[in-house]
XYZ file of C-alpha atoms in Angstrom:
460
model
C 142.801 21.832 -26.359
C 144.809 20.208 -29.535
C 144.319 16.304 -30.061
C 149.046 17.327 -30.013
C 148.769 18.475 -26.935
C 146.572 15.422 -25.485
C 148.025 12.641 -26.786
C 151.776 14.908 -25.084
C 150.166 15.112 -21.588
C 148.811 10.881 -21.918
C 152.431 10.349 -23.128
C 154.547 11.605 -20.278
C 151.744 10.764 -17.849
C 152.377 6.457 -19.039
C 156.487 7.214 -18.530
C 156.301 8.478 -15.091
C 153.558 6.354 -13.842
C 156.036 3.406 -15.406
C 159.108 4.643 -13.646
C 157.761 4.941 -10.088
C 155.859 1.251 -10.261
C 159.972 0.023 -11.081
C 160.679 1.296 -7.763
C 158.097 0.176 -5.367
C 158.807 -3.124 -7.937
C 162.785 -4.471 -6.993
C 163.140 -6.868 -4.255
C 164.414 -6.357 -1.102
C 167.790 -9.193 -0.502
C 166.868 -12.649 0.665
C 167.910 -14.518 -1.894
C 171.868 -15.363 0.248
C 172.798 -14.765 3.700
C 175.055 -12.292 2.938
C 179.147 -12.399 3.121
C 181.499 -10.659 5.634
C 183.513 -9.828 2.401
C 182.792 -5.835 1.670
C 180.356 -5.668 -1.198
C 177.836 -7.647 -1.406
C 176.518 -8.409 -5.371
C 175.357 -5.596 -7.271
C 172.096 -6.937 -7.843
C 170.838 -7.160 -3.843
C 169.377 -3.988 -4.203
C 166.478 -2.756 -2.013
C 163.570 0.162 -3.273
C 164.328 3.613 -3.146
C 162.937 5.703 -0.434
C 160.495 8.393 0.041
C 161.849 12.177 -0.269
C 160.180 12.013 4.355
C 163.044 9.395 4.610
C 165.775 11.408 4.349
C 167.919 12.339 6.664
C 171.220 14.292 8.023
C 174.642 12.421 7.049
C 174.810 9.645 9.544
C 178.850 9.539 9.152
C 181.078 11.080 11.654
C 183.219 9.370 9.738
C 183.413 9.526 5.787
C 182.138 5.937 5.209
C 185.004 5.628 2.356
C 187.744 5.906 5.151
C 185.878 2.826 7.134
C 185.688 1.189 3.432
C 189.287 1.670 3.040
C 190.543 0.024 5.477
C 188.700 -2.827 4.761
C 190.112 -3.478 2.507
C 193.834 -2.991 3.335
C 193.435 -5.319 5.909
C 191.871 -8.157 4.486
C 192.900 -8.060 0.641
C 194.001 -11.567 1.465
C 190.959 -13.023 3.250
C 191.735 -17.305 4.208
C 194.926 -15.537 6.305
C 191.470 -13.873 7.968
C 192.865 -13.013 12.749
C 189.020 -13.936 13.728
C 188.019 -14.325 17.104
C 187.686 -17.520 18.782
C 183.007 -18.017 19.992
C 183.251 -18.089 23.422
C 182.912 -21.464 23.764
C 185.820 -22.183 22.625
C 187.277 -19.298 24.530
C 185.694 -21.428 27.769
C 186.996 -24.711 26.425
C 190.646 -23.200 26.245
C 189.658 -21.432 30.015
C 189.994 -25.444 31.426
C 192.756 -26.253 29.843
C 195.702 -23.439 29.632
C 199.007 -24.050 31.432
C 199.454 -21.403 33.188
C 203.668 -20.407 32.418
C 205.053 -20.611 36.164
C 207.464 -17.806 34.963
C 204.611 -15.171 34.977
C 202.291 -14.460 37.323
C 198.608 -14.470 35.473
C 197.265 -11.113 36.982
C 193.563 -11.680 35.364
C 191.733 -14.185 34.006
C 188.116 -13.153 31.586
C 186.099 -16.068 32.100
C 182.952 -13.205 31.448
C 179.653 -15.484 31.312
C 175.666 -14.631 31.880
C 174.573 -13.474 34.937
C 171.616 -15.563 36.646
C 168.417 -13.540 34.646
C 170.337 -14.194 31.448
C 169.181 -17.177 29.734
C 171.209 -18.251 26.254
C 169.325 -18.066 23.595
C 171.589 -16.346 20.727
C 169.850 -17.183 17.004
C 171.766 -15.117 15.331
C 175.406 -16.146 14.729
C 177.414 -14.809 11.843
C 180.525 -12.791 12.945
C 180.796 -15.043 15.516
C 182.670 -13.305 19.136
C 183.947 -13.915 22.590
C 182.753 -12.330 25.438
C 186.385 -11.389 26.325
C 188.580 -9.830 23.469
C 191.337 -7.848 22.823
C 191.683 -4.793 19.802
C 194.220 -4.261 18.076
C 195.390 -0.164 18.070
C 198.171 -0.700 16.689
C 198.344 0.965 13.104
C 200.750 -1.189 11.786
C 199.412 -3.471 13.584
C 200.713 -6.628 16.124
C 202.389 -9.672 16.152
C 201.619 -12.255 18.725
C 204.756 -13.551 20.847
C 204.754 -17.410 22.254
C 205.459 -15.800 25.795
C 205.577 -12.263 27.424
C 208.518 -10.736 25.988
C 209.613 -9.230 23.147
C 212.383 -11.331 21.724
C 209.904 -13.993 22.192
C 209.646 -16.188 18.656
C 206.346 -15.369 16.689
C 203.633 -16.302 16.538
C 200.920 -15.187 14.083
C 200.702 -11.447 13.026
C 196.752 -9.516 13.639
C 195.982 -5.923 11.241
C 194.827 -2.654 12.635
C 191.708 -3.229 14.308
C 191.461 -6.223 14.939
C 189.243 -8.247 17.945
C 190.735 -12.176 19.237
C 189.959 -13.837 21.850
C 191.031 -12.490 25.557
C 192.210 -15.705 27.912
C 194.252 -13.700 30.721
C 196.664 -10.507 31.592
C 199.757 -10.890 32.281
C 203.404 -9.793 34.291
C 206.267 -10.096 31.824
C 209.721 -8.380 29.942
C 208.759 -4.347 30.494
C 208.085 -2.561 27.127
C 207.401 0.808 27.046
C 207.262 1.198 30.740
C 204.633 -0.943 31.365
C 205.199 -4.999 32.032
C 200.992 -6.419 31.940
C 200.938 -8.431 28.672
C 197.692 -10.048 28.049
C 197.132 -13.652 26.719
C 195.191 -14.340 23.686
C 193.948 -16.724 21.733
C 192.278 -17.099 17.267
C 191.352 -18.752 14.031
C 194.631 -19.071 11.576
C 194.156 -19.946 8.741
C 192.042 -23.104 10.093
C 194.523 -23.903 13.335
C 193.408 -21.916 17.038
C 197.145 -19.837 18.087
C 197.547 -18.698 21.632
C 200.281 -15.904 22.573
C 200.821 -12.390 23.800
C 200.321 -9.488 23.029
C 202.043 -5.864 24.446
C 198.993 -3.255 26.073
C 200.785 -0.729 24.645
C 199.262 -2.300 20.966
C 195.586 -2.794 22.067
C 193.192 -2.451 24.607
C 190.587 -5.033 26.201
C 186.779 -5.155 25.520
C 183.967 -6.891 27.418
C 180.279 -7.190 26.846
C 179.274 -6.073 30.187
C 175.873 -8.007 30.699
C 175.704 -7.155 34.219
C 175.472 -4.232 33.651
C 172.937 -4.493 30.297
C 170.947 -6.788 32.964
C 170.013 -3.544 35.381
C 169.478 -1.389 32.262
C 167.166 -4.079 31.413
C 165.531 -4.228 35.820
C 165.542 -0.689 35.598
C 163.542 -1.180 32.102
C 161.348 -3.075 34.319
C 160.621 -1.976 37.982
C 159.271 1.301 35.885
C 156.481 -0.526 33.791
C 155.663 -2.787 37.050
C 154.257 0.527 37.602
C 152.815 1.302 35.045
C 152.417 2.021 31.184
C 155.432 5.162 29.271
C 154.331 7.122 27.094
C 156.985 8.755 25.645
C 158.528 12.147 23.833
C 157.687 13.002 19.397
C 159.340 15.213 17.705
C 160.781 14.014 15.529
C 162.293 15.926 13.094
C 160.867 19.338 15.739
C 157.324 18.203 13.408
C 155.874 19.100 17.194
C 157.524 22.747 16.823
C 161.658 22.984 17.641
C 162.164 23.557 21.549
C 163.381 26.772 22.993
C 167.575 27.395 22.108
C 169.733 27.643 24.490
C 172.173 30.697 22.446
C 174.277 29.738 19.678
C 174.989 25.310 20.908
C 173.302 21.592 19.577
C 174.010 21.163 22.411
C 172.052 21.830 26.197
C 174.905 21.099 29.360
C 173.774 17.921 29.703
C 175.539 16.464 26.056
C 171.397 16.326 24.443
C 170.210 17.475 21.532
C 168.393 20.910 20.001
C 166.858 19.117 17.625
C 164.244 16.203 17.181
C 164.695 17.551 21.708
C 161.111 19.164 23.712
C 161.996 21.579 26.750
C 162.014 19.447 30.032
C 160.824 22.643 32.624
C 161.298 22.375 35.689
C 158.831 24.235 36.761
C 154.931 25.125 34.485
C 156.244 27.957 32.918
C 158.625 28.147 29.433
C 160.340 30.911 31.410
C 162.076 28.237 33.887
C 165.094 26.454 32.947
C 164.880 23.712 31.175
C 166.853 20.679 29.221
C 166.461 19.175 25.897
C 164.583 15.475 26.319
C 165.081 14.399 22.944
C 162.325 12.326 20.513
C 161.518 8.673 21.359
C 162.327 8.858 25.214
C 160.288 7.575 28.252
C 158.466 9.002 30.258
C 155.770 8.499 33.456
C 152.645 11.567 33.228
C 152.292 12.647 37.085
C 149.586 14.567 36.847
C 148.897 18.094 33.678
C 149.832 21.581 34.992
C 148.432 24.036 32.167
C 149.736 23.360 28.370
C 152.036 20.983 30.590
C 152.224 18.071 31.589
C 153.933 16.447 34.371
C 156.674 13.854 34.148
C 159.413 11.863 36.125
C 161.962 11.135 33.544
C 163.745 7.315 34.444
C 167.026 8.246 32.357
C 167.478 12.015 33.973
C 166.392 11.078 37.476
C 163.839 13.638 37.922
C 160.646 16.134 37.551
C 160.067 17.587 34.892
C 157.733 19.896 32.997
C 157.010 19.517 29.024
C 154.521 21.139 27.420
C 152.152 18.717 26.556
C 152.950 19.466 22.190
C 154.998 17.158 22.782
C 153.342 13.996 23.999
C 150.764 12.124 22.790
C 148.792 10.846 25.692
C 147.678 7.994 23.946
C 150.560 6.439 22.996
C 152.605 3.700 25.154
C 154.804 1.844 25.712
C 152.672 -0.944 28.261
C 154.520 -3.645 28.073
C 157.866 -5.045 27.192
C 159.201 -7.513 24.668
C 162.241 -6.812 22.966
C 164.718 -4.640 23.837
C 169.170 -4.407 22.476
C 170.853 -2.570 24.888
C 173.334 -0.202 22.962
C 177.248 -0.485 24.888
C 178.398 3.113 24.178
C 181.910 2.592 25.458
C 182.767 -0.777 23.738
C 181.022 -0.070 21.837
C 178.707 -3.876 21.667
C 175.289 -4.449 21.708
C 172.760 -7.216 22.887
C 169.182 -7.965 22.153
C 167.315 -9.447 24.762
C 163.577 -11.181 24.775
C 161.777 -10.610 27.832
C 160.609 -14.095 29.411
C 158.537 -15.383 32.015
C 162.421 -16.283 34.037
C 163.964 -12.789 33.173
C 165.447 -12.903 29.241
C 166.427 -14.142 26.856
C 169.457 -12.961 25.099
C 168.644 -13.666 20.837
C 172.345 -11.934 19.616
C 174.964 -10.115 21.116
C 177.731 -7.957 18.839
C 179.907 -5.530 17.578
C 178.360 -1.819 17.578
C 179.748 1.549 16.189
C 178.346 4.277 17.696
C 178.581 8.430 17.145
C 181.496 10.217 16.961
C 180.563 14.149 17.771
C 182.029 15.837 15.492
C 182.063 19.495 13.432
C 178.800 17.904 11.423
C 177.874 14.830 13.941
C 176.953 13.859 17.700
C 178.019 10.845 19.876
C 174.923 8.379 20.506
C 172.719 9.615 23.446
C 172.294 7.805 26.395
C 168.920 6.840 27.133
C 166.060 4.852 27.439
C 164.300 4.796 24.302
C 160.596 3.439 22.693
C 161.728 1.300 19.774
C 159.706 4.084 17.165
C 159.244 2.661 13.614
C 161.346 0.381 11.589
C 162.777 0.899 7.176
C 163.482 -1.416 5.208
C 166.636 1.299 4.125
C 166.660 5.217 4.489
C 169.074 7.956 2.433
C 171.379 10.805 4.064
C 171.948 13.409 2.252
C 175.848 14.383 2.437
C 178.372 16.332 5.199
C 177.073 19.842 5.136
C 174.622 19.566 2.407
C 171.124 18.918 1.202
C 172.542 15.920 -1.947
C 171.589 13.044 -0.692
C 174.442 10.143 -0.273
C 173.552 7.625 -0.101
C 171.427 4.712 2.618
C 171.909 2.799 5.554
C 169.562 -0.904 5.242
C 167.173 -2.463 7.539
C 166.956 0.411 10.721
C 165.169 1.152 13.233
C 165.156 4.448 14.693
C 164.934 4.806 18.638
C 165.013 8.714 18.945
C 165.305 11.759 16.775
C 167.476 10.448 13.711
C 168.980 8.441 15.258
C 168.925 3.968 13.962
C 170.231 0.730 14.533
C 170.767 0.129 10.804
C 173.595 -2.044 8.930
C 176.720 -0.988 6.978
C 176.163 2.465 5.052
C 175.866 2.273 2.075
C 177.619 5.451 -0.733
C 175.625 5.546 -3.762
C 178.120 6.131 -7.216
C 178.143 8.231 -10.185
C 177.620 7.125 -13.523
C 176.727 10.091 -16.424
C 175.655 11.805 -14.026
C 173.178 9.691 -12.312
C 173.503 7.762 -8.341
C 173.371 4.222 -8.769
C 174.012 2.077 -5.309
C 176.870 0.129 -6.045
C 175.499 -2.520 -3.498
C 174.656 -3.063 -0.340
C 177.692 -3.433 2.356
C 177.710 -6.591 5.254
C 181.066 -6.000 6.983
C 183.939 -3.580 8.187
C 186.861 -3.281 9.726
C 185.802 -0.688 11.547
C 181.991 -2.224 13.302
C 182.598 -2.467 17.389
C 185.800 -0.105 17.186
C 186.104 3.462 17.510
C 183.093 6.141 17.761
C 182.549 7.177 13.505
C 178.687 7.900 13.092
C 176.178 10.394 13.588
C 174.300 9.050 16.107
C 173.570 6.056 14.510
C 174.541 3.062 15.512
C 176.360 1.017 12.999
C 175.515 -3.228 12.810
C 176.755 -6.482 10.316
C 174.723 -5.282 7.609
C 173.216 -9.503 7.515
C 173.586 -8.186 12.174
C 170.705 -5.186 11.196
C 168.471 -7.912 8.983
C 168.325 -9.437 11.796
C 167.632 -7.076 14.295
C 164.949 -5.581 11.453
C 162.781 -9.413 11.563
C 162.546 -9.908 14.758
C 161.516 -6.347 16.600
C 158.915 -6.289 18.274
C 158.068 -2.130 17.399
C 154.905 -1.489 19.335
C 156.278 -3.156 22.679
C 159.826 -2.507 21.478
C 163.350 -0.360 23.764
C 166.767 -0.179 23.078
C 168.927 1.215 25.780
C 171.832 3.048 25.406
C 174.244 3.030 27.849
C 178.024 4.238 29.433
C-alpha cells in the first residue's frame, strides 16, 4: 500500500472520530428553568440519538400547526389570560357572593380524595383542579353576569384554560341557558365573570378515577409480580395480522404487539396485546404462557417469545396516570398511607388518523427513559425532528416534551432549540400515540420516574 493511501485513510479516521465525539459531548440543557415562551434559547441542545432511537412520526397533526396557534395567541405575552392555582380557586369559592338573580346549578370544588396526599413538586403552568377550556375559534368575552348584554370583564383566547367556579342559569343563547362562572389572572389582577356554554367546555382532574386505577394495580401486585409483553418494533416477531387492518376490533394496534389467543392454539381467535402491557403468568402450555391480562379482564395464551420470564414489575414506587378523556395527567409516588401526588398537569394524547393512532388504554410497565429520540416525517423515512425527555411505556409511545422539527440550513438539518410551551397542550388529541407534555414537566418526570419500579396507566 502506497504512503499516500495510508495518509489518506488516517485522515478520514481522524475526521470521523472527531465528529462522533462532537455529538456525544454536546451538553444537556441544565442552565435555566424553561421559559413559557415558544422557544428555549438555541444554545440549549440535546445530543443527537443513534438510529435505533428513531421512531415513527409522533405528531398526529403537523407540529407547525400547534406552533402557529401558540404564536397567534401569545403575541402579547403580558396580556395572557392564566388559570388561578388550586389554593386561589378554593379561596375564591369560600368568599364568593352569589348572584341571587341567577340560580347556581353546580359548584366546582374538586378536592383530593382520601388516599392521595398533596406533595406537589412541579409548579410550572399552574392550573386549578376544575377549569374551563375555551373552544370558540375567535375567543370569547368574560361578562359581568350571565347575560350577553352585560359589560365585558376581559377577553380570553381560543384554547385558553381558566379556573372554573360554578355552573349557573342565565339568559338563553343559541337555545341554552347554561353559563359558567370563571376566574383568571389578567394583567396581575384576578378577574371573575361568566362564559356561555357555547364557547367552551368544563374540564377536571378526575383524581377519584386515577386513585381507583392505581389501587387496582396495587391489588394485582399484592398477588405477586407482574410480567409484561415485549415486542418493541416487532423485535420478537410480527404477530399474525387480521386482514389488512392496522387495529383489531378492540382498537389495539398490530405493530409492537403480541397475539393473545383464546386457546393454546395459534389457529384459535386472538386479539392484540401491546408491548409493555402488564400481565400475570398463570402457567404454561407448550409454546404458550397462560396469562391473565388485567387491562382486558380475562385470561389468554401468549406465545412464550413475547414474554421474558425474568423481567417483572415486583414493586410499585412511581406511577403516572394519563386521562385520555380530560387531556390531563398526574404523577404519584406510592407510599405506606396511599399516594403522594408529585405533579398534576395538562397533556395531549394521540389522535386516530391516516398516519396516527390513539394513545393505547391500559396498564403498562415504565420501560425506559431517553433524553431524546428522533422521529420520521409523516409518511416518509426522512427524520423530521426529535422529542426531549421521554419515558417509553408501550411500543413507540412515550410521555415526552414538546416535539422539535428540524430546520433546513444549507442542505443540513439544524436543531432550532427546544420548545417549552404549546397553547394546544391539554385541549384535544393531536399526537400519534405519545403523551405530549410541557417540556419542563417531561424533564421533571424524566428525572423522577423509577423505571425499574414504575408504571403508566392510561384511562378513559
